[in-house]
Short mmCIF file of C-alpha atoms in Angstrom, two decimals:
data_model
loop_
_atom_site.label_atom_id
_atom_site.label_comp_id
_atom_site.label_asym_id
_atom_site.label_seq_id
_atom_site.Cartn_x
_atom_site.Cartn_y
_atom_site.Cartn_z
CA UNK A 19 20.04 -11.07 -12.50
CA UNK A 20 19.33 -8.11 -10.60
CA UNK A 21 22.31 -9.26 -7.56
CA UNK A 22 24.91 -6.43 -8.01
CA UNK A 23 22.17 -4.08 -8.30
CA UNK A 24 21.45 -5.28 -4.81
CA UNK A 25 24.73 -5.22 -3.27
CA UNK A 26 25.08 -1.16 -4.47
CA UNK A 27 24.62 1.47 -2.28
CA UNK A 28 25.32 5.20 -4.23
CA UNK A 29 23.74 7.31 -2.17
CA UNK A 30 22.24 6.17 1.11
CA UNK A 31 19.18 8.91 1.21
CA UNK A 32 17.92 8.31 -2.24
CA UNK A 33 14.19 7.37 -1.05
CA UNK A 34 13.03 4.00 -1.15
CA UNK A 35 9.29 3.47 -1.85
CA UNK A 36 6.52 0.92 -1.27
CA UNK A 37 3.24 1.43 -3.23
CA UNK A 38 0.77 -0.60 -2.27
CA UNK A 39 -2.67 -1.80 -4.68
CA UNK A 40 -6.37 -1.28 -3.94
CA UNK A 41 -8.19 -4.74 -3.81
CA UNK A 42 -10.38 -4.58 -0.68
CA UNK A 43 -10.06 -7.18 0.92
CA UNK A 44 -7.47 -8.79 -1.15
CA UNK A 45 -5.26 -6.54 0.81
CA UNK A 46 -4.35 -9.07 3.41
CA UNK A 47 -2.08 -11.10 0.62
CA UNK A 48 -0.67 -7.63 0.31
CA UNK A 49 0.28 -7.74 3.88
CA UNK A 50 1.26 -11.13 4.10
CA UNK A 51 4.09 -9.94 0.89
CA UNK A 52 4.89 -7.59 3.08
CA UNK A 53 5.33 -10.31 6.47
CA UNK A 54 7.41 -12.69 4.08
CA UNK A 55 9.45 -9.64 2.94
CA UNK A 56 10.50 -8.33 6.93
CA UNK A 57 11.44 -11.86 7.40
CA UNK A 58 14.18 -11.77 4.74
CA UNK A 59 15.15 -7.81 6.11
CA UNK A 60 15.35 -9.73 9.29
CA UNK A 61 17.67 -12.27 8.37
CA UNK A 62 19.97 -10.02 6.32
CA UNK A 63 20.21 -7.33 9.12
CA UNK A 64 21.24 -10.30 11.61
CA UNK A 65 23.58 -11.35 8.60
CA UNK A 66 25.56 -8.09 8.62
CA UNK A 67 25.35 -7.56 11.85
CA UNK A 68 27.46 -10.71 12.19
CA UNK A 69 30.35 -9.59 9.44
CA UNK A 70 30.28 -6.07 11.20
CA UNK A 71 30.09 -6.49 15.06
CA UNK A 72 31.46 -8.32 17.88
CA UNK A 73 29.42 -10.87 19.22
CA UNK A 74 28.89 -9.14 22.38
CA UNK A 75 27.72 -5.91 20.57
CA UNK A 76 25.36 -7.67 18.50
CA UNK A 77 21.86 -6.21 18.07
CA UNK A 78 19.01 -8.46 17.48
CA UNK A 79 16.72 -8.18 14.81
CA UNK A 80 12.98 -9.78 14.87
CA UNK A 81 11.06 -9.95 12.25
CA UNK A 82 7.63 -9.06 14.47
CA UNK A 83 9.01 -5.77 15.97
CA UNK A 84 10.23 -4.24 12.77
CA UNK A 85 8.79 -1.41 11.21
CA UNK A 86 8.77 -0.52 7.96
CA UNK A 87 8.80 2.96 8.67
CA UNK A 88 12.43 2.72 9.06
CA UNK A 89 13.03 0.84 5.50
CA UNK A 90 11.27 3.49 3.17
CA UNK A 91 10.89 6.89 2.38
CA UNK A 92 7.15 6.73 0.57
CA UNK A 93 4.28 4.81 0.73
CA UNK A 94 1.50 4.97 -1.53
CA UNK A 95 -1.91 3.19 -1.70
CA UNK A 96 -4.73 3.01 -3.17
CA UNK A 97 -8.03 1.80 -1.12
CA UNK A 98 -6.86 -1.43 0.74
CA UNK A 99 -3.62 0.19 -0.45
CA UNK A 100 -4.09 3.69 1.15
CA UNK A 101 -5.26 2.23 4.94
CA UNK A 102 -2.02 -0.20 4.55
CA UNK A 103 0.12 2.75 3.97
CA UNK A 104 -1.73 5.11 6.85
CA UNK A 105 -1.23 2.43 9.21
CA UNK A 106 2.38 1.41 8.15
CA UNK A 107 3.70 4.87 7.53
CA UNK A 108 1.80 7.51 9.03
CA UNK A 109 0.89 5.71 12.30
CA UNK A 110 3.95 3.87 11.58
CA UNK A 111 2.93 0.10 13.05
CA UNK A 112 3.94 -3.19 12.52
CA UNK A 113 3.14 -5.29 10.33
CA UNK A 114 1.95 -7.85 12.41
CA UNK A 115 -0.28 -5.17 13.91
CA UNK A 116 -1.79 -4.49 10.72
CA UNK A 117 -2.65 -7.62 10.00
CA UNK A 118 -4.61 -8.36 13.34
CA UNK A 119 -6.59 -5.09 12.89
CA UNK A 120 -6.97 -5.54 8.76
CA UNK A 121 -8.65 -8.96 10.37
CA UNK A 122 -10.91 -7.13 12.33
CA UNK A 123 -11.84 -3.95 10.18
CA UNK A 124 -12.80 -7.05 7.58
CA UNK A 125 -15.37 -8.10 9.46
CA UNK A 126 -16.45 -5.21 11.00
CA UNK A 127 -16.73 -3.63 7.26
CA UNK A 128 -18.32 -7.07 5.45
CA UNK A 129 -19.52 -9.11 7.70
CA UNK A 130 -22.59 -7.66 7.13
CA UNK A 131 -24.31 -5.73 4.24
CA UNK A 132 -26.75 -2.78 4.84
CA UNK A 133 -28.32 -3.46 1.43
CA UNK A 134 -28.75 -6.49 -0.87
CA UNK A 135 -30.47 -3.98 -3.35
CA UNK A 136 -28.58 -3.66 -6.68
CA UNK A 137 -26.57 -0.65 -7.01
CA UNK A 138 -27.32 0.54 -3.61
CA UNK A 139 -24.65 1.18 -0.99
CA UNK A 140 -24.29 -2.31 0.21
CA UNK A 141 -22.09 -1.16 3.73
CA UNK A 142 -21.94 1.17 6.21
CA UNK A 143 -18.91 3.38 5.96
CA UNK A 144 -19.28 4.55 10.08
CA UNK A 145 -17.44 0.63 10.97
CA UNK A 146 -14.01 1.64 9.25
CA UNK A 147 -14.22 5.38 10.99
CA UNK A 148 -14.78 3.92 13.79
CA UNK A 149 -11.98 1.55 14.08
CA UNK A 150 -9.36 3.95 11.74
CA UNK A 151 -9.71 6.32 15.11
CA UNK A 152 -9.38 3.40 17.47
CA UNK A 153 -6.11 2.99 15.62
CA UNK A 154 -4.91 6.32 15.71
CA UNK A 155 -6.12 6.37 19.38
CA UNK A 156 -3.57 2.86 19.95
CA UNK A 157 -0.94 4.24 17.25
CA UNK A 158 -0.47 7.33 17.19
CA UNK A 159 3.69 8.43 17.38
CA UNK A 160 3.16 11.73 18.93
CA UNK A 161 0.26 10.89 21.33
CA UNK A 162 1.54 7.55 22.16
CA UNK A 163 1.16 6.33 25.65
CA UNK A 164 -1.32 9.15 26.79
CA UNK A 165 -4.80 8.99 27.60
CA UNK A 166 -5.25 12.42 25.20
CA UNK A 167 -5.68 11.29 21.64
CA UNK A 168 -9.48 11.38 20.67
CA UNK A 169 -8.25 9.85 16.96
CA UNK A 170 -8.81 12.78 15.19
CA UNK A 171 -5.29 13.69 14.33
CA UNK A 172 -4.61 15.23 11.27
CA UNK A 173 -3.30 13.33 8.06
CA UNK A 174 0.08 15.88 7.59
CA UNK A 175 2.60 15.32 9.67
CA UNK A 176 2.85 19.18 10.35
CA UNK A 177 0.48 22.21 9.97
CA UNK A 178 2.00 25.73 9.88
CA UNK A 179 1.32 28.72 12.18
CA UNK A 180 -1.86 29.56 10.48
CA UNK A 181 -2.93 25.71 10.92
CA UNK A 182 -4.10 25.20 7.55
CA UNK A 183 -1.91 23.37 5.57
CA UNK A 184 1.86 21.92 6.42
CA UNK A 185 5.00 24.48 5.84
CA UNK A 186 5.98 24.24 2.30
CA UNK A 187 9.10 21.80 2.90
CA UNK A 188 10.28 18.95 0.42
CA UNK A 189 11.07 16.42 2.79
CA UNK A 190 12.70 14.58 0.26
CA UNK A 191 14.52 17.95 -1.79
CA UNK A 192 18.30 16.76 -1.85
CA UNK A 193 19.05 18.96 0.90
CA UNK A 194 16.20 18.51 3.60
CA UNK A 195 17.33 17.19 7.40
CA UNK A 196 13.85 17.12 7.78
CA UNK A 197 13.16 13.30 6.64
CA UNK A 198 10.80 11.07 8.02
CA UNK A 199 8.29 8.40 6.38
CA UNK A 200 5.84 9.68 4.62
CA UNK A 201 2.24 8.28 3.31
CA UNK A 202 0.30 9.26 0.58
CA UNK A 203 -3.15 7.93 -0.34
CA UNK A 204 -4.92 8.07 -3.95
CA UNK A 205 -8.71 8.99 -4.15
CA UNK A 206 -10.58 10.33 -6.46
CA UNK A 207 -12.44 14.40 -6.58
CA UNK A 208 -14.52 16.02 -8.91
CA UNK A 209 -11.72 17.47 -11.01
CA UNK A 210 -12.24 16.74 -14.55
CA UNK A 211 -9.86 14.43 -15.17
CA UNK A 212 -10.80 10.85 -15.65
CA UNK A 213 -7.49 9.00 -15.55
CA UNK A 214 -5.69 11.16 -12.77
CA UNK A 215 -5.94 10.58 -9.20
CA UNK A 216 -6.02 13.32 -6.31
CA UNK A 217 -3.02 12.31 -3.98
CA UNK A 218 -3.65 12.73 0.08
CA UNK A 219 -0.17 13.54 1.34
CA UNK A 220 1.75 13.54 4.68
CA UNK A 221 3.75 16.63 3.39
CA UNK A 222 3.14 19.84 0.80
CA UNK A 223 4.50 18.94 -2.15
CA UNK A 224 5.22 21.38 -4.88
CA UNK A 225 5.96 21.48 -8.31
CA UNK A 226 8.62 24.30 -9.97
CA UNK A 227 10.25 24.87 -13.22
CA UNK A 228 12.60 22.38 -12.85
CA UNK A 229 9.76 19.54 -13.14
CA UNK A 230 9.99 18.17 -16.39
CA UNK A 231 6.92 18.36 -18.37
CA UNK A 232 6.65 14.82 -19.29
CA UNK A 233 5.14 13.58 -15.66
CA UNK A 234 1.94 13.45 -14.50
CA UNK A 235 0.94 16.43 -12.23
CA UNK A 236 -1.06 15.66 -9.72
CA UNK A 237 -2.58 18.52 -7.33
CA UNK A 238 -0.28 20.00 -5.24
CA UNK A 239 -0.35 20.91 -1.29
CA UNK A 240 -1.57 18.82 1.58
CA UNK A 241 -5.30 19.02 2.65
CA UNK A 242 -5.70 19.19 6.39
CA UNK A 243 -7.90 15.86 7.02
CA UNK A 244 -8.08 13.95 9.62
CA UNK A 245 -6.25 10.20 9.31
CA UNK A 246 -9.71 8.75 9.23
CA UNK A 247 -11.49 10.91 6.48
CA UNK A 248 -8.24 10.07 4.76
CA UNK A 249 -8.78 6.49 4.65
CA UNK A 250 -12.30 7.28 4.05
CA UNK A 251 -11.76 9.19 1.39
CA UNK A 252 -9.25 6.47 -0.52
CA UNK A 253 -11.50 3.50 0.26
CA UNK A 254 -15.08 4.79 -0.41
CA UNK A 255 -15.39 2.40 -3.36
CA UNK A 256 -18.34 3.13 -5.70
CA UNK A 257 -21.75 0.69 -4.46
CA UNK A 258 -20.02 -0.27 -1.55
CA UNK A 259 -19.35 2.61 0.29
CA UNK A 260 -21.00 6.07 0.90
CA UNK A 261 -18.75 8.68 -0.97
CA UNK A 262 -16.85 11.24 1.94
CA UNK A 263 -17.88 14.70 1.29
CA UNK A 264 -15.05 17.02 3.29
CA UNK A 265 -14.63 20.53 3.97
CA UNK A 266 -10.90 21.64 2.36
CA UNK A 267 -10.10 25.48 2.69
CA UNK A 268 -13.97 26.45 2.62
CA UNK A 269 -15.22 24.11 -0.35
CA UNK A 270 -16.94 21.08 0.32
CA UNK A 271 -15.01 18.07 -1.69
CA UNK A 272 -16.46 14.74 -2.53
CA UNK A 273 -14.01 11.69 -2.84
CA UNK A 274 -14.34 8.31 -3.98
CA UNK A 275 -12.12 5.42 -3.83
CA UNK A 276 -8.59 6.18 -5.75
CA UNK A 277 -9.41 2.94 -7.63
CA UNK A 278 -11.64 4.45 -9.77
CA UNK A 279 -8.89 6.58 -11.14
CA UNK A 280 -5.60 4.54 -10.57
CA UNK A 281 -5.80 1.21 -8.87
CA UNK A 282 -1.81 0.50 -8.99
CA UNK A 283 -0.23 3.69 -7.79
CA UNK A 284 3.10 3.22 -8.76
CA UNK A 285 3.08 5.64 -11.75
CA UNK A 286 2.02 8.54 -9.31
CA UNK A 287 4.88 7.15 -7.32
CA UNK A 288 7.61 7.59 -9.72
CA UNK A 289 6.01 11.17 -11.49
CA UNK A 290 6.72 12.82 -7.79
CA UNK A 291 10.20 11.54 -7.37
CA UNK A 292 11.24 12.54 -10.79
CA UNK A 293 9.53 15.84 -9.84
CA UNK A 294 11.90 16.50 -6.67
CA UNK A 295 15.09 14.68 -8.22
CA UNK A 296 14.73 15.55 -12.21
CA UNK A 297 14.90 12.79 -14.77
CA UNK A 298 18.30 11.94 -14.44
CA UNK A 299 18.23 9.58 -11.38
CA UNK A 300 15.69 6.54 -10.25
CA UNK A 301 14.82 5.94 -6.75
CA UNK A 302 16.93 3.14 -4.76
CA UNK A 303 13.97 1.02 -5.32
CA UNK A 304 10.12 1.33 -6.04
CA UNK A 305 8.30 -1.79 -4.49
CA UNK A 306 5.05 -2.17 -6.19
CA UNK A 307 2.90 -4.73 -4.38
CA UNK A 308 -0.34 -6.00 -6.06
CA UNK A 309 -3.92 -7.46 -4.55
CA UNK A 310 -3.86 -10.37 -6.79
CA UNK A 311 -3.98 -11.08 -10.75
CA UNK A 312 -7.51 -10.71 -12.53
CA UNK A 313 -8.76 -13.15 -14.12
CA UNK A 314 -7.99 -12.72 -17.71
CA UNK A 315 -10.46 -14.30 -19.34
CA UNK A 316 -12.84 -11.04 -18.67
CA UNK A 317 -11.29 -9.52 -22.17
CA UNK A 318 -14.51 -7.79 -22.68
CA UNK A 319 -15.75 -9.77 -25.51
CA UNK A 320 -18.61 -12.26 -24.94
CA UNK A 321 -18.73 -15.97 -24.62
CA UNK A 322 -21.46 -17.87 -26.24
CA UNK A 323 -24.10 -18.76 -24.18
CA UNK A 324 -24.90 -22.41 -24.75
CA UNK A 325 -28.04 -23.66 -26.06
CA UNK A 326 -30.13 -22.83 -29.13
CA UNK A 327 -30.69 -19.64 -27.84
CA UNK A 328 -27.37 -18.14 -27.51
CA UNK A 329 -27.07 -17.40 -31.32
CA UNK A 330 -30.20 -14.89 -30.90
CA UNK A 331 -29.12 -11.44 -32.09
CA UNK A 332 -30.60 -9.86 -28.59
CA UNK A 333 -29.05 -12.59 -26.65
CA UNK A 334 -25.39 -12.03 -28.11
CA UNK A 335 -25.83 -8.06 -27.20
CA UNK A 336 -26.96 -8.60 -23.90
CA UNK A 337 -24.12 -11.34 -23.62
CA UNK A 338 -21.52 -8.58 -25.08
CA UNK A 339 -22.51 -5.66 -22.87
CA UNK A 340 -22.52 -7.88 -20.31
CA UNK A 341 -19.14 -8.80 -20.86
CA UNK A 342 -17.73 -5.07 -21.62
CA UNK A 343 -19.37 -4.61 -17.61
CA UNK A 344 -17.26 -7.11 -16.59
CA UNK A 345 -14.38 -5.88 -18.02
CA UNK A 346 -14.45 -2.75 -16.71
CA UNK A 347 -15.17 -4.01 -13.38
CA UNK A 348 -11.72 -5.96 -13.94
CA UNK A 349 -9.80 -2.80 -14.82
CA UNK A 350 -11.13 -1.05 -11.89
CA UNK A 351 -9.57 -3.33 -9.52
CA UNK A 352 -6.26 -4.35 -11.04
CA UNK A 353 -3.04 -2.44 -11.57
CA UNK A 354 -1.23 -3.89 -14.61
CA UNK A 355 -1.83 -1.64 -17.05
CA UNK A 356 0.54 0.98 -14.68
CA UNK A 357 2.55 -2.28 -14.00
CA UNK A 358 3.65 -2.41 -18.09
CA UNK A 359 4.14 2.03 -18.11
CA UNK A 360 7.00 1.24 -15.19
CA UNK A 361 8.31 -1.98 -17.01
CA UNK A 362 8.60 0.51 -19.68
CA UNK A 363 10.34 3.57 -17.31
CA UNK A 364 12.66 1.13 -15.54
CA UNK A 365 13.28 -0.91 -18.50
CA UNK A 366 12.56 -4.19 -16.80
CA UNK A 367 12.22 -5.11 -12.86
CA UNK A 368 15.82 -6.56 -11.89
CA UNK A 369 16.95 -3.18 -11.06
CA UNK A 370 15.39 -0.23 -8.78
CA UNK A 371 11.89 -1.30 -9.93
CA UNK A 372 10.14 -4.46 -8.79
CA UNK A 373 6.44 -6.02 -8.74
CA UNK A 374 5.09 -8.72 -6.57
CA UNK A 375 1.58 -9.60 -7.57
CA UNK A 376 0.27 -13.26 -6.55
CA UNK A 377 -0.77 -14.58 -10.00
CA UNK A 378 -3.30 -17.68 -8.93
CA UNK A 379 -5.55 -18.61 -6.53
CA UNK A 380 -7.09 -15.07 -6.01
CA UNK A 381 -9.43 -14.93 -9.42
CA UNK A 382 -12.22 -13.36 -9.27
CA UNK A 383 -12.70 -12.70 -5.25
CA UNK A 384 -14.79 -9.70 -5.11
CA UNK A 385 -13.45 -7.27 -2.98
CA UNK A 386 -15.88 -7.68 -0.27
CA UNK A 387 -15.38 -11.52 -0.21
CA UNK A 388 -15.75 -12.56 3.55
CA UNK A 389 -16.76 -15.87 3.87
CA UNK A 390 -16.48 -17.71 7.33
CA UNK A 391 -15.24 -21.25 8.10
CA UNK A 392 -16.05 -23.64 11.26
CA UNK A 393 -12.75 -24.68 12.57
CA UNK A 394 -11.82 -26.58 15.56
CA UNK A 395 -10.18 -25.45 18.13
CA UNK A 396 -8.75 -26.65 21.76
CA UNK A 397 -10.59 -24.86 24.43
CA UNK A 398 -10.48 -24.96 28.41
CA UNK A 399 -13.27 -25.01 29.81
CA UNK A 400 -14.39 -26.15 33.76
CA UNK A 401 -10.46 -26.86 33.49
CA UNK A 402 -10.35 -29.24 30.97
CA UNK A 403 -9.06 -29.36 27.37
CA UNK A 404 -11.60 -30.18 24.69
CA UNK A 405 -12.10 -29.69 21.08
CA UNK A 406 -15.16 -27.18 19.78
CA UNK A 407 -15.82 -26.62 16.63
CA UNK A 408 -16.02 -22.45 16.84
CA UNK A 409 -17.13 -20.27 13.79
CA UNK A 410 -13.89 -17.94 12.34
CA UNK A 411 -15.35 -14.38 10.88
CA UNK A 412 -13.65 -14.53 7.49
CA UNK A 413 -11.61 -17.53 7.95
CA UNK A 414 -12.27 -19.08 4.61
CA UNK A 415 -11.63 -16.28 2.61
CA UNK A 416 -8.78 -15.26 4.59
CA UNK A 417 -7.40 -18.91 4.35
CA UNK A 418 -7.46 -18.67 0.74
CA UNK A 419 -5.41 -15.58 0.32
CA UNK A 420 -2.58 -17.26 2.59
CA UNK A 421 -2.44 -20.70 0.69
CA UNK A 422 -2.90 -18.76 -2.85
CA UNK A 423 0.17 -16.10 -1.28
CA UNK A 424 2.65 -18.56 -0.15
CA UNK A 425 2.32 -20.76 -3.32
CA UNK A 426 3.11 -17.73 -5.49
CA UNK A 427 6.35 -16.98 -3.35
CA UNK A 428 7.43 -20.42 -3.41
CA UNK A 429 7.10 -20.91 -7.12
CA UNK A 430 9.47 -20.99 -9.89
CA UNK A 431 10.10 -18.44 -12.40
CA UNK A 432 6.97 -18.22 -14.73
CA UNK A 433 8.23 -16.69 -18.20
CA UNK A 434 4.50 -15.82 -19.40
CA UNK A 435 4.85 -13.01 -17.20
CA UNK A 436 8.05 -11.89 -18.31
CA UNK A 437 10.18 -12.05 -14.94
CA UNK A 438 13.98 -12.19 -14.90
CA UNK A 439 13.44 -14.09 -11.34
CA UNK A 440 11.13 -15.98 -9.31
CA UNK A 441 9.26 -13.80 -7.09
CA UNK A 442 11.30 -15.05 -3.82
CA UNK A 443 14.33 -14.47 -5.49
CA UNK A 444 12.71 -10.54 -6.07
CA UNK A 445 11.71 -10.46 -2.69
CA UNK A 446 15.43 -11.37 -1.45
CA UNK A 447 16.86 -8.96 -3.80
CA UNK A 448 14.29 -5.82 -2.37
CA UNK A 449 15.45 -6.87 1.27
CA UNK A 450 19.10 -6.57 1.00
CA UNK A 451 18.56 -3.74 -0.57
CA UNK A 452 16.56 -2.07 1.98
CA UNK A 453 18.90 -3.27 4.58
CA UNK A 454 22.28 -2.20 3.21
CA UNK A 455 20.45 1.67 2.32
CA UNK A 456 19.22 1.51 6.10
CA UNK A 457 22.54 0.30 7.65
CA UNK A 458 24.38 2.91 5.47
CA UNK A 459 22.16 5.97 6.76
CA UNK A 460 23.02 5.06 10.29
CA UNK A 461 26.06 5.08 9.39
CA UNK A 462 25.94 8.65 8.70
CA UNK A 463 24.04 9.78 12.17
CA UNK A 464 27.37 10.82 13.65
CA UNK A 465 27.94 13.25 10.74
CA UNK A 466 24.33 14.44 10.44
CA UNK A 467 22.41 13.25 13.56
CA UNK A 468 19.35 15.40 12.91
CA UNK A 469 18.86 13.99 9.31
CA UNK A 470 18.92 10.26 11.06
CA UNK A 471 17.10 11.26 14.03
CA UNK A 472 14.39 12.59 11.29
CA UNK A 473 14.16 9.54 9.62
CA UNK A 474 13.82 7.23 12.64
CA UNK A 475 11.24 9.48 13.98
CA UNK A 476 13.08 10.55 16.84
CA UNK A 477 11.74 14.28 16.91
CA UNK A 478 8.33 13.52 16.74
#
């Protein structure tokens, strides 16, 4: 049922990890998973606090202040996926935050094309660099508070002395003090491979002799990029966005949205653990969270077209290619093909591995659906109240994510999709667990306080 696995603590620093889908955006359901998750962290950290304090020493734990920085070790995105992670794990925000700017960068990406010309860029790219270095200027831990951020910090947390790269330091080797959250966001390079992504890290990561042969190795290192050529570089889907072409260590690099490669970037998740920690242990948990089921009727054979003229020879091809198109445009935005290699590693989802993916509701919205609504609203104006009918940027679309979001985590069980629990059950099982690994770390700060104050990002 997956409860004792949630109730078991082993070992305290065994990284916990959020990946996090590309879906444009479809993003914000991601989000609002991740709102509906804190809530339950925030009930069962006031729960223990309860069975382990005095009243008077009780801390209090809101749901709007947390930050999920201080839950996991990794994130990983893809696209939608990758900004989500920046913002939660590099610039380490709230998710409330997030979810305010993710509202804004939506309409200040689609709320208005540059081209209605087929297969031409339909958006400017300059919107999201723009506000990604507003964010950084707002967010950023180590400039935080000072007039001096220009928002072109670098993506690594560190660069060594000749400013290049980061010092070649597993944060998460077994024996590293030096632990804090780290981000890493999936695009796509020149690079001859056609199913492997080219991960964007926080931290220079290494592989050695010990890293068993049956992973996926991705490139290694760090590249020094700024935070908002990162999120460029993840999110610069193919006809929507202008590709980022970056200068790493004296080559110029073109990147294209990680989608195109891996959409769902839990696999790359799980082949760098098992590359630091060997293939005898799992991580404490690896939180895959989706952008919405496809529809799954796009199987990439044609439908008759009705009429006398759908039997034509010509007809059916054009219908079949046309149908293949769609398919692929399905793959390209969806993760469960990944989702069923992890089912396979973790041998189900009621232990360390767990998806949350809303199932209905969210077919076939593009990923630059942005559709506005007329709302009314109370207003003061001359000093009185009235209604006004006012005109929300997105609203519609936006509206449709939460109602299609909070029916899938209210819903029962759904055995077609081969789940050992409803998804709110999931989601209650994921936040004790990420409570009772935090509450046991801090329990070791008076052992090792540079390890904690590492992790809470005390020595920034």
């Amino acid at each position: 049922t997956g409860k004792s696995w949630a109730e078991k603590v082993e070992d305290p620093w065994l990284p916990l990890i959020l990946t996090l889908d590309g879906g444009g955006i479809r993003g914000y359901s991601s989000l609002l998973i991740l709102q509906r998750l804190f809530r339950e962290v925030a009930q069962w950290e006031t729960h223990f606090e309860a069975l382990e304090k005095p009243e008077g020493e009780r801390r209090i734990f809101d749901e709007k202040t947390l930050l999920p920085c201080h839950y996991f070790d990794y994130m990983y995105g893809t696209s939608t996926g990758g900004l989500i992670a920046t913002m939660l794990g590099r610039l380490r925000m709230t998710i409330l935050d997030c979810l305010e700017y993710y509202k804004k960068v939506g309409d200040d990406l689609f709320g208005s094309k540059r081209s209605p010309i087929p297969l031409a860029t339909k958006y400017h790219h300059r919107p999201l660099e723009k506000a990604v270095r507003e964010i950084v200027k707002q967010h950023c831990p180590v400039h935080i508070g000072t007039p001096h951020c220009t928002g072109d910090d670098f993506h690594p947390w560190y660069l060594d002395d000749s400013g290049e790269e980061p010092p070649y330091v597993e944060p998460y080797s077994e024996d590293s003090k030096d632990r804090i959250c780290q981000s890493i966001c999936l695009t796509a390079t020149h690079n001859n491979k056609i199913s492997e992504a080219y991960l964007l890290r926080t931290y220079n990561h290494r592989y050695n002799l010990k890293t068993p042969e049956y992973i996926i190795r991705y490139n290694e290192g760090a590249d020094k990029m700024a935070i908002w050529q990162v999120t460029r570089a993840t999110s610069a889907a193919p006809f929507f966005f202008k590709a980022l072409v970056a200068d790493i260590k004296d080559e110029k690099k073109t990147f294209k949205d990680g989608g195109i490669r891996e959409n769902n970037p839990s696999v790359a998740a799980w082949s760098e653990f098992t590359s630091l920690y060997g293939n005898d242990k799992n991580p404490a948990l690896l939180l895959s969270i989706g952008t919405g089921r496809p529809n799954m009727e796009q199987d990439g054979f044609e439908t008759a077209w009705p009429g006398p003229f759908g039997k034509l020879p010509a007809v059916r091809k054009f219908a079949e290619t046309f149908a293949v198109f769609k398919n692929m445009l399905v793959k390209y935005t969806q993760g469960e093909e990944r989702h069923q290699s992890m089912l396979h590693q973790a041998k189900g989802d009621w232990t360390w591995y767990k998806r949350l993916n809303v199932d209905t509701g969210m077919e076939n919205m593009k990923l630059d659906n942005w559709e506005k609504s007329v709302e009314t609203k109370t207003v003061v104006e001359h000093g009185k109240e009235k209604e006004k009918k006012v005109i929300v940027p997105g609203g519609k679309s936006l509206k449709r994510m939460e109602d299609a979001t909070e029916a899938y985590l209210a819903r029962a069980v759904n055995v077609a999709f081969k789940e050992y629990a409803a998804p709110k059950v999931m989601l209650a099982q994921a936040a004790e667990k990420m409570v009772r690994h935090r509450r046991a770390r801090e329990r070791t700060a008076e052992q090792d306080p540079t390890r904690w104050d590492s992790y809470m990002g005390n020595r920034l």
